[in-house]
PDB file of C-alpha atoms in Angstrom:
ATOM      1  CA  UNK A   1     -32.638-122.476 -73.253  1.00 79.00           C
ATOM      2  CA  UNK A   2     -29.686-120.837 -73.442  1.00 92.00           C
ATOM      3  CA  UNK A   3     -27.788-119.663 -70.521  1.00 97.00           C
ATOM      4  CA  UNK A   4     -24.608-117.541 -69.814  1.00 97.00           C
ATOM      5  CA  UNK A   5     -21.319-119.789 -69.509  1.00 96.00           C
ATOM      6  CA  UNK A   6     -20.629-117.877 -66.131  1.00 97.00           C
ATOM      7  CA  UNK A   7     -23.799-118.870 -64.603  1.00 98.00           C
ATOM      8  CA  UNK A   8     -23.082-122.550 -65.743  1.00 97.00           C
ATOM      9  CA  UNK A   9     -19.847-122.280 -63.856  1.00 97.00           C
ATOM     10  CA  UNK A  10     -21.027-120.498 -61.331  1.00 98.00           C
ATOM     11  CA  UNK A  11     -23.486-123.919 -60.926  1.00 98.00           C
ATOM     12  CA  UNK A  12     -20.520-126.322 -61.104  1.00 97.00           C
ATOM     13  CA  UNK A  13     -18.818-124.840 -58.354  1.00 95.00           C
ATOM     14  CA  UNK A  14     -21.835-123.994 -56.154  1.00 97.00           C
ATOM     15  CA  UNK A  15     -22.781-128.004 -56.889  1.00 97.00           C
ATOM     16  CA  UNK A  16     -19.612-129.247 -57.594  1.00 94.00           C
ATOM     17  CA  UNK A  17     -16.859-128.517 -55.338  1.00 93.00           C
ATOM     18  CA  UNK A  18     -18.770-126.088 -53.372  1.00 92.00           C
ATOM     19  CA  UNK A  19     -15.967-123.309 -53.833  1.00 93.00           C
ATOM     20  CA  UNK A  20     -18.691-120.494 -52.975  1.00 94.00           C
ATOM     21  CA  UNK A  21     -15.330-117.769 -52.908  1.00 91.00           C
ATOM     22  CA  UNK A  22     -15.046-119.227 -56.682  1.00 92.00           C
ATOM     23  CA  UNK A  23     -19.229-118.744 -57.523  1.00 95.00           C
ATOM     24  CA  UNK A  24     -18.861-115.381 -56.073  1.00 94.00           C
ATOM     25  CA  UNK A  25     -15.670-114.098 -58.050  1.00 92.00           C
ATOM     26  CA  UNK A  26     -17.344-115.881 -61.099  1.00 95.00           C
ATOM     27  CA  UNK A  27     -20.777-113.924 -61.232  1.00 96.00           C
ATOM     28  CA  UNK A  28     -19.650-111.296 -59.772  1.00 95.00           C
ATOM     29  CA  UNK A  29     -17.567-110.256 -62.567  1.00 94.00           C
ATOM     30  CA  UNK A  30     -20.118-111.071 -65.101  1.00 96.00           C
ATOM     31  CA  UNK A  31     -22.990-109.001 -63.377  1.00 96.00           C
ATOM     32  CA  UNK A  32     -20.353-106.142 -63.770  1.00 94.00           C
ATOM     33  CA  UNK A  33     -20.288-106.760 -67.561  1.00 94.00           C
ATOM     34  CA  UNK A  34     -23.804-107.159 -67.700  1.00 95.00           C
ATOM     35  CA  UNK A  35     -25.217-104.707 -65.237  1.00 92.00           C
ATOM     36  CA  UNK A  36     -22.906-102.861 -63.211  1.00 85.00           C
ATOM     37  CA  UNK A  37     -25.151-100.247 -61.466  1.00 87.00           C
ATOM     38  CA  UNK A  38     -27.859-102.468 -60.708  1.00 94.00           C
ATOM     39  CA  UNK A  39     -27.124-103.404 -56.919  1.00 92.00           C
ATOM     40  CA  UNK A  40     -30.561-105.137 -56.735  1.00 94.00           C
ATOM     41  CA  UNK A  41     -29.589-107.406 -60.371  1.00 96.00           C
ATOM     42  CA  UNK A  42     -31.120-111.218 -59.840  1.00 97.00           C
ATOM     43  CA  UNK A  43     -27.055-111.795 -60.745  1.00 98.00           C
ATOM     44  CA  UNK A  44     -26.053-109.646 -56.964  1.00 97.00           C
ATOM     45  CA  UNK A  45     -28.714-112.180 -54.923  1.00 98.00           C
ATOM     46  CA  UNK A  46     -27.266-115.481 -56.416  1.00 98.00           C
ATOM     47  CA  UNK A  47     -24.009-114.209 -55.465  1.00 98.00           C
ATOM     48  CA  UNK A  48     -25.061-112.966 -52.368  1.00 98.00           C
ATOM     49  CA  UNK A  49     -26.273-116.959 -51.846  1.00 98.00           C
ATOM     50  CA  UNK A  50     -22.399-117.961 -52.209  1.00 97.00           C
ATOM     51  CA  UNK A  51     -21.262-115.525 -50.030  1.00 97.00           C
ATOM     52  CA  UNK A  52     -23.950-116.281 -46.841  1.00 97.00           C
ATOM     53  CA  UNK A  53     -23.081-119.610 -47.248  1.00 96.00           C
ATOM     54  CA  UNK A  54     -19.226-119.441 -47.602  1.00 94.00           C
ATOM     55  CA  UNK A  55     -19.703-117.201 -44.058  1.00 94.00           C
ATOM     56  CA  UNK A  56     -21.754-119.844 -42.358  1.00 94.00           C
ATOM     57  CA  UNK A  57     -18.820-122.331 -43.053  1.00 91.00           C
ATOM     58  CA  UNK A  58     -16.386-120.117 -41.624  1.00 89.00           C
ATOM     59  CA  UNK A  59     -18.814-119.713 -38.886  1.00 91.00           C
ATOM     60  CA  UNK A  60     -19.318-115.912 -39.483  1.00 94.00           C
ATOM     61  CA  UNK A  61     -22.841-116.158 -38.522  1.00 96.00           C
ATOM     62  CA  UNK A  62     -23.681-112.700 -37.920  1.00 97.00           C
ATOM     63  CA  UNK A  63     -22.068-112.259 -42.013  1.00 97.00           C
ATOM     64  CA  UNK A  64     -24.093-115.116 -43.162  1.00 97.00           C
ATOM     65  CA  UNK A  65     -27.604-113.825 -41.848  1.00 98.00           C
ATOM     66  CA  UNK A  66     -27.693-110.704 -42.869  1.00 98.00           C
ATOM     67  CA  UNK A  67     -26.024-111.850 -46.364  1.00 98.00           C
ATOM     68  CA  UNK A  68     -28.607-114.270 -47.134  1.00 98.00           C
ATOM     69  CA  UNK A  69     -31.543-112.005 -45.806  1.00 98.00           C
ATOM     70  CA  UNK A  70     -30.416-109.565 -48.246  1.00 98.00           C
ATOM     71  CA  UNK A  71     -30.205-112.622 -50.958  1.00 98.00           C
ATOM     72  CA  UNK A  72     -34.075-113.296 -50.143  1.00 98.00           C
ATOM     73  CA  UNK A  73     -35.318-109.789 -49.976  1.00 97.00           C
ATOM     74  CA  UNK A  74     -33.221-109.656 -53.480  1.00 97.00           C
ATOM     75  CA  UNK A  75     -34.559-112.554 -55.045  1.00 98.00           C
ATOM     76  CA  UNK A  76     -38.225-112.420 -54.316  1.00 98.00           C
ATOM     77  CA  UNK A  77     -38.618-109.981 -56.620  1.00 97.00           C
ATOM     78  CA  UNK A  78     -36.956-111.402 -59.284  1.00 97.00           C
ATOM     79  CA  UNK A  79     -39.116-114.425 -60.062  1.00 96.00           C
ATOM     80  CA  UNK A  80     -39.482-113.997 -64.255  1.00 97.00           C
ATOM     81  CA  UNK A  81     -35.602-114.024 -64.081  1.00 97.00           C
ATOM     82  CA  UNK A  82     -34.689-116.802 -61.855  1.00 98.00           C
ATOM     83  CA  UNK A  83     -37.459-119.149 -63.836  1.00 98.00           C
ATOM     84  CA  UNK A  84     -35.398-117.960 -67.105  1.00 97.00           C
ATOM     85  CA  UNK A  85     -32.671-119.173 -65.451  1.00 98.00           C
ATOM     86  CA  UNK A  86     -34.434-122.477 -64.947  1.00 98.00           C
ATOM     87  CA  UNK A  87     -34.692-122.054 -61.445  1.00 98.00           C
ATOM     88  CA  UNK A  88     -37.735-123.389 -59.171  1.00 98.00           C
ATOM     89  CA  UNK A  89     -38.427-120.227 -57.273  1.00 98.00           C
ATOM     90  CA  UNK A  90     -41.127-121.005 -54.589  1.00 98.00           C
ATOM     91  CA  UNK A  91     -38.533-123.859 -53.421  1.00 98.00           C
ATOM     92  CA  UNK A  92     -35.608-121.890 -54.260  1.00 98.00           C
ATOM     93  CA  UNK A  93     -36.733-118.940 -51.541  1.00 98.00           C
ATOM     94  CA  UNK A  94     -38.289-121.640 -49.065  1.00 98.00           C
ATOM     95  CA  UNK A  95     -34.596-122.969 -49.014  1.00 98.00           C
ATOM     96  CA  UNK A  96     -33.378-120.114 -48.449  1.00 98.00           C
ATOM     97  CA  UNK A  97     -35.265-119.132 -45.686  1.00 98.00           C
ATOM     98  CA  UNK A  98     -34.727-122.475 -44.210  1.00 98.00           C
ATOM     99  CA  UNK A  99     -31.152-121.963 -44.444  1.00 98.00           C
ATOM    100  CA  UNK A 100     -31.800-118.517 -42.662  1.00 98.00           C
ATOM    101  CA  UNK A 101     -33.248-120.331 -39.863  1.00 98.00           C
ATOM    102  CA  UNK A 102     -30.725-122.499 -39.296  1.00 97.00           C
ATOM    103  CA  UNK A 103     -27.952-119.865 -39.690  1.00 97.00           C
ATOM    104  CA  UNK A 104     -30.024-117.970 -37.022  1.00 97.00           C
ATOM    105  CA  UNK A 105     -30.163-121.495 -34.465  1.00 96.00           C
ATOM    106  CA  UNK A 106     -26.092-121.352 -35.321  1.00 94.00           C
ATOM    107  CA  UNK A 107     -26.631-125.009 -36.800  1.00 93.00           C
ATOM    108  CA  UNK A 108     -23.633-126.149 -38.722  1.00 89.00           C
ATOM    109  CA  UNK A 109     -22.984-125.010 -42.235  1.00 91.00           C
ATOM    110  CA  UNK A 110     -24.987-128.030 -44.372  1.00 92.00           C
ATOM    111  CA  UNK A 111     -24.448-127.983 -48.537  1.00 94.00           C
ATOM    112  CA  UNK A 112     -27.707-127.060 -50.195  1.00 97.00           C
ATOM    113  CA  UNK A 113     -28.722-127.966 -53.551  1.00 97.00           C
ATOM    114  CA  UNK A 114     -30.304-125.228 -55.705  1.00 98.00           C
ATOM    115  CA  UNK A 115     -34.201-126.447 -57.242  1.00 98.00           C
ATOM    116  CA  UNK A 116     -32.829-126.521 -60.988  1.00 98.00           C
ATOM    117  CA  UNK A 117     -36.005-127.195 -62.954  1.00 97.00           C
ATOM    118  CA  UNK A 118     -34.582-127.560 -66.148  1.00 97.00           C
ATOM    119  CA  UNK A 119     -33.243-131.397 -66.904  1.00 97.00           C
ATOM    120  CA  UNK A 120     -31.122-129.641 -70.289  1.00 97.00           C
ATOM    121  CA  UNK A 121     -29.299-127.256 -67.867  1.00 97.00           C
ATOM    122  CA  UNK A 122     -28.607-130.043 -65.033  1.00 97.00           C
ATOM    123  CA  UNK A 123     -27.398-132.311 -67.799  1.00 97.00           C
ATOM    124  CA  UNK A 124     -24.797-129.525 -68.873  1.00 97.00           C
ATOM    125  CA  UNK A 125     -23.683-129.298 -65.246  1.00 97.00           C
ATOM    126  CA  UNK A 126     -23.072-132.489 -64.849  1.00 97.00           C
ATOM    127  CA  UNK A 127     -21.205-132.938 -68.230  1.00 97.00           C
ATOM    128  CA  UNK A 128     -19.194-129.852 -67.015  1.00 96.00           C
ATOM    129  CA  UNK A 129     -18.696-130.938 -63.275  1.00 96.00           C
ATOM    130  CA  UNK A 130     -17.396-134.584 -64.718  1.00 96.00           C
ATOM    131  CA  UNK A 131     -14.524-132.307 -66.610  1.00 96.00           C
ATOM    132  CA  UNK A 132     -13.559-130.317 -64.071  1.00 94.00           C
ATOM    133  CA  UNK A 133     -13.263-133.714 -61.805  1.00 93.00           C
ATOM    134  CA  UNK A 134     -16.330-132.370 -59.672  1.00 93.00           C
ATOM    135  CA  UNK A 135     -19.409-134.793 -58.289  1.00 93.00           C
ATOM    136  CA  UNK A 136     -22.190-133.178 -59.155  1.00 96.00           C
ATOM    137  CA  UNK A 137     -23.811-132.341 -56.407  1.00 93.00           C
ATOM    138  CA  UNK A 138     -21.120-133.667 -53.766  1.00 88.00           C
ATOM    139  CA  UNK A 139     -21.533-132.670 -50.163  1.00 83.00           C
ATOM    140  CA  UNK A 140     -18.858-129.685 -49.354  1.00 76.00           C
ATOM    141  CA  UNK A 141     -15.443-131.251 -47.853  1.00 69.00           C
ATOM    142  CA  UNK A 142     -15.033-129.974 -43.940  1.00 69.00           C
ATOM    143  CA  UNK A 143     -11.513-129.895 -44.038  1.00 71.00           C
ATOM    144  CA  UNK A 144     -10.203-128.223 -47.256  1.00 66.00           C
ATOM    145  CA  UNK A 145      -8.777-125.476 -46.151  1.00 58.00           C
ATOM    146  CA  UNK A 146      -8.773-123.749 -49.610  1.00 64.00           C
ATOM    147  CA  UNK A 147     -12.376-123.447 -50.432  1.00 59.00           C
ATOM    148  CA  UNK A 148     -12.880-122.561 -46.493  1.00 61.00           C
ATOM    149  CA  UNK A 149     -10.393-120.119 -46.133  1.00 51.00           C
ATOM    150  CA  UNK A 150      -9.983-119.072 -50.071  1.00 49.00           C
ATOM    151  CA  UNK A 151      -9.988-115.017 -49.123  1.00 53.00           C
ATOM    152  CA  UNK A 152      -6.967-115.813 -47.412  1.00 50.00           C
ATOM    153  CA  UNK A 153      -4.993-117.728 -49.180  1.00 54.00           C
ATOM    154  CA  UNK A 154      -5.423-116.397 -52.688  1.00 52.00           C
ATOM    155  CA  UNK A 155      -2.409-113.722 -54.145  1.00 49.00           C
ATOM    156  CA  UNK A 156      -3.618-110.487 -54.010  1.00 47.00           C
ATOM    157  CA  UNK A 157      -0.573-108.465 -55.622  1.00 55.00           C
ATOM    158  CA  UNK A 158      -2.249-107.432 -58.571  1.00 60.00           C
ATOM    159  CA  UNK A 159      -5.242-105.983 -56.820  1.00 50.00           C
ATOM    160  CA  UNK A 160      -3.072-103.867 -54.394  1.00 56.00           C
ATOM    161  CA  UNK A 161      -0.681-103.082 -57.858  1.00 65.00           C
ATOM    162  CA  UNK A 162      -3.630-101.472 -58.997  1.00 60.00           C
ATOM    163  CA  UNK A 163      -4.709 -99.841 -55.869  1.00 67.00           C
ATOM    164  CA  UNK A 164      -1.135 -97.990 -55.429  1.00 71.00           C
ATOM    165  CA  UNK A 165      -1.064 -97.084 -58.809  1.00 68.00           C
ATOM    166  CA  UNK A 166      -4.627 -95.315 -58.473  1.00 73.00           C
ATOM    167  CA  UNK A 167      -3.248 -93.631 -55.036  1.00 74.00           C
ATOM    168  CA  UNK A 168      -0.171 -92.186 -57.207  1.00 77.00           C
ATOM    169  CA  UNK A 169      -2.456 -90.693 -59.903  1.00 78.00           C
ATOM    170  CA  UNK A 170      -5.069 -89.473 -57.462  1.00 76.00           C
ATOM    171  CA  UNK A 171      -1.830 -87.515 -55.589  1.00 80.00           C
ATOM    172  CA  UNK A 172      -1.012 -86.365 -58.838  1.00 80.00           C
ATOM    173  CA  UNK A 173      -4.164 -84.860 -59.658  1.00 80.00           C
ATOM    174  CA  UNK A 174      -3.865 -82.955 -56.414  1.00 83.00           C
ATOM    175  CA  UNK A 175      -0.502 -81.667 -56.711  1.00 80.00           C
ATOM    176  CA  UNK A 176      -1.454 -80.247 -60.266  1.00 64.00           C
TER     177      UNK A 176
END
């Protein structure tokens, strides 16, 4: 099978170095190529996965719940596309839910492991991973503060560029 680089990276980091900010800018971006207005897209509930669990190891519980409750609700109705993504989707939402659970007991953020079912695709991971000096698979690291805190450390300047230059024409387009 052949699957889209960006969800190959997107399972690096998620696996790899756990970077969920990183898994979330990644697909995020290609679900806007792919399909932009579809809010319920497989692509939005794998990212929504990354984001829940980047909350829950901030600590933003309330963020995380009701993140990855929209993630389930999302993804059980997308079972033909997560299995062509080579995804195991009975375990895939049991984990999920399980996570839920504990995100609802306020246990402690834990690294989970996506059910990848097919041995080609968790081959290229790996091969990928070992290049980008990740371990598949590798537990999350507690204290690095820049996958933890990466929405606060990362430069913005271009994205508030572009915002003031939007203001301008919008005041523009009022004044004419």
């Amino acid at each position: 099978m052949n699957y889209p680089n960006e969800y190959i990276l997107f399972l690096v980091h998620f696996h790899g170095d756990r970077d969920y900010f990183e898994c979330h800018e990644i697909l995020e971006e290609y679900w806007k190529k792919v399909a932009p207005r579809e809010k319920d897209s497989h692509w939005v509930g794998l990212i929504q996965i990354a984001v829940a669990l980047y909350h829950q190891r901030r600590g933003n519980m309330p963020g995380a719940i009701r993140t990855i409750s929209k993630a389930i609700n999302n993804l059980a109705s997308h079972t033909i596309e997560l299995q062509q993504l080579g995804l195991e989707v009975d375990e895939l939402l049991r984990l999920l839910e399980y996570t839920r659970k504990r995100m609802m007991n306020h246990q402690p953020y834990e690294s989970i492991h996506l059910p990848l079912c097919d041995k080609q695709l968790i081959q290229q991971c790996i091969k990928e991973c070992r290049k980008a000096g990740f371990t598949w698979c590798n537990d999350s690291d507690p204290h690095n503060p820049h996958i933890i805190h990466k929405h606060l450390m990362r430069d913005r300047s271009e994205v508030i560029q572009e915002r003031e230059r939007q203001r301008m024409i919008r005041i523009r387009e009022n004044r004419g």
